[in-house]
Short mmCIF file of C-alpha atoms in Angstrom, two decimals:
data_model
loop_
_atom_site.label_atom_id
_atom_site.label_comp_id
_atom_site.label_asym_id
_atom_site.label_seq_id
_atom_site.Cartn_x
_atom_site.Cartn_y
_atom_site.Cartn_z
CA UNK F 1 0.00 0.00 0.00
CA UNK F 2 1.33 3.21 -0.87
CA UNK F 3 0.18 7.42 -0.58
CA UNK F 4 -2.71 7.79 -2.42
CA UNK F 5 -1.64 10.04 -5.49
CA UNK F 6 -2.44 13.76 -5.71
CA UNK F 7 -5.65 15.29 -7.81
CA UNK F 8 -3.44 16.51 -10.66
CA UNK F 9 -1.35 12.79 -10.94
CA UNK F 10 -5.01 10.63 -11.04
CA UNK F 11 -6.64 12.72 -14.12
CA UNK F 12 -3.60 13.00 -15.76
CA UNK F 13 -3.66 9.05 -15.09
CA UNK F 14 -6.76 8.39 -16.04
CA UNK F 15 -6.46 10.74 -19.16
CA UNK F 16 -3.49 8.84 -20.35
CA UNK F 17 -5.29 5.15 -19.93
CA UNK F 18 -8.16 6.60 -21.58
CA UNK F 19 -6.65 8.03 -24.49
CA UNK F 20 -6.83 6.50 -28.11
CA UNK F 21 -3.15 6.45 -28.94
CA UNK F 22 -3.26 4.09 -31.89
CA UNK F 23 -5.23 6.57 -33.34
CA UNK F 24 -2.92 9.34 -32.67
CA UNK F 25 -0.09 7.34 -34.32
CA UNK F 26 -2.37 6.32 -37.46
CA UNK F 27 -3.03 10.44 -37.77
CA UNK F 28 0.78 10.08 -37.84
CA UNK F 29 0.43 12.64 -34.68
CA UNK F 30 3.59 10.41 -33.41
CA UNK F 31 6.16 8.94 -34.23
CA UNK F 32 5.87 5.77 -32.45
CA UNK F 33 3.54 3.63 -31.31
CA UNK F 34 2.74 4.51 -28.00
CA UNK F 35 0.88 2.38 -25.79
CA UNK F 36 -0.87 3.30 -22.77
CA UNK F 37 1.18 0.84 -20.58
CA UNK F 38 3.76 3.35 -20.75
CA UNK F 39 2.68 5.41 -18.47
CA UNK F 40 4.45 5.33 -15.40
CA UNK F 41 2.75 3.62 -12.43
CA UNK F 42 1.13 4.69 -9.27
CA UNK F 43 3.80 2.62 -7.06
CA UNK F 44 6.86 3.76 -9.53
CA UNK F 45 5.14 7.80 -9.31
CA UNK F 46 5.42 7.52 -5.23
CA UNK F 47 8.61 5.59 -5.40
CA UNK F 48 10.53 8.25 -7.68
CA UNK F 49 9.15 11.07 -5.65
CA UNK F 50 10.39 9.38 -2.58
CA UNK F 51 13.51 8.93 -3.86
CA UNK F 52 13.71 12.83 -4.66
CA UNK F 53 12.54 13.96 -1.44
CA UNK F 54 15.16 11.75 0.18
CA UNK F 55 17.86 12.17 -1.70
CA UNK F 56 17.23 15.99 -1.09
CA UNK F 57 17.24 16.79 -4.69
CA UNK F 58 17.55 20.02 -6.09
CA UNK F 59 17.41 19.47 -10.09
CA UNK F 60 16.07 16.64 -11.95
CA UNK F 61 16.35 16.12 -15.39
CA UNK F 62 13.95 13.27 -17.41
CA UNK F 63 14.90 11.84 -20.26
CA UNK F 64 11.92 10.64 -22.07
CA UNK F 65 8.34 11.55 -20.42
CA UNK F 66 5.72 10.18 -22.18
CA UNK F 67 2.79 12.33 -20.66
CA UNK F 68 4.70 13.30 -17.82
CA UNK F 69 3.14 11.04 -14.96
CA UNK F 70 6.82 10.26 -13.47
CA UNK F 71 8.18 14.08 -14.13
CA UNK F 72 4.95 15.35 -12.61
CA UNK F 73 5.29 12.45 -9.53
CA UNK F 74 9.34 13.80 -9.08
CA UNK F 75 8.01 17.58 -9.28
CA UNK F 76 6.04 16.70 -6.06
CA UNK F 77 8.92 15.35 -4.54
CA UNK F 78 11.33 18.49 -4.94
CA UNK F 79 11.67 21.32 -2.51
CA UNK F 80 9.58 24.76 -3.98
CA UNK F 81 12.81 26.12 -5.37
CA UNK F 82 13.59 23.14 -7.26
CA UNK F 83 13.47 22.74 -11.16
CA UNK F 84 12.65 19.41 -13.03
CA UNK F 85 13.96 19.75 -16.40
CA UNK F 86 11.96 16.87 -19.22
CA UNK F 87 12.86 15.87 -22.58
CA UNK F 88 10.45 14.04 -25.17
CA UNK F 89 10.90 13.01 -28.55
CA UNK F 90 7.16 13.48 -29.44
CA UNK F 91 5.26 16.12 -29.45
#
């Protein structure tokens, strides 16, 4: 059992998992086929802002975001002053 996630990490959950993104990729909208099991988890979103709030981090940088559950999750994690920095392939 884990912290229940925040408002703004369940819709953006539930937006992602409800989201047609075959579609998107047939409107050629992507370049790759993205499936909704992407998404970063609930457990994995509460681990990784653990982690940050632990580790006392100032600056994160992501790497690939998908539709940001596990930037948004770290975000949560860093102190108010902090800065989360994401990069994404797709639009």
């Amino acid at each position: 059992m884990t912290t229940p996630e925040s408002e703004p990490l369940a819709e953006l959950f539930k937006k992602t998992i409800s989201h047609d993104w075959e579609q998107v990729f047939m409107e050629g909208k992507t370049k790759f086929r993205l499936p909704k099991e992407c998404i970063t988890g609930h457990v994995e979103g509460q681990t990784l802002k653990m982690l940050i709030h632990m580790s006392q981090a100032r600056k994160v940088l992501e790497i690939g975001m998908f539709t940001g559950y596990g930037a948004l999750s770290m975000a949560e994690g860093l102190p108010e002053d902090g800065c989360l920095v994401a990069c994404e392939l797709e639009p």
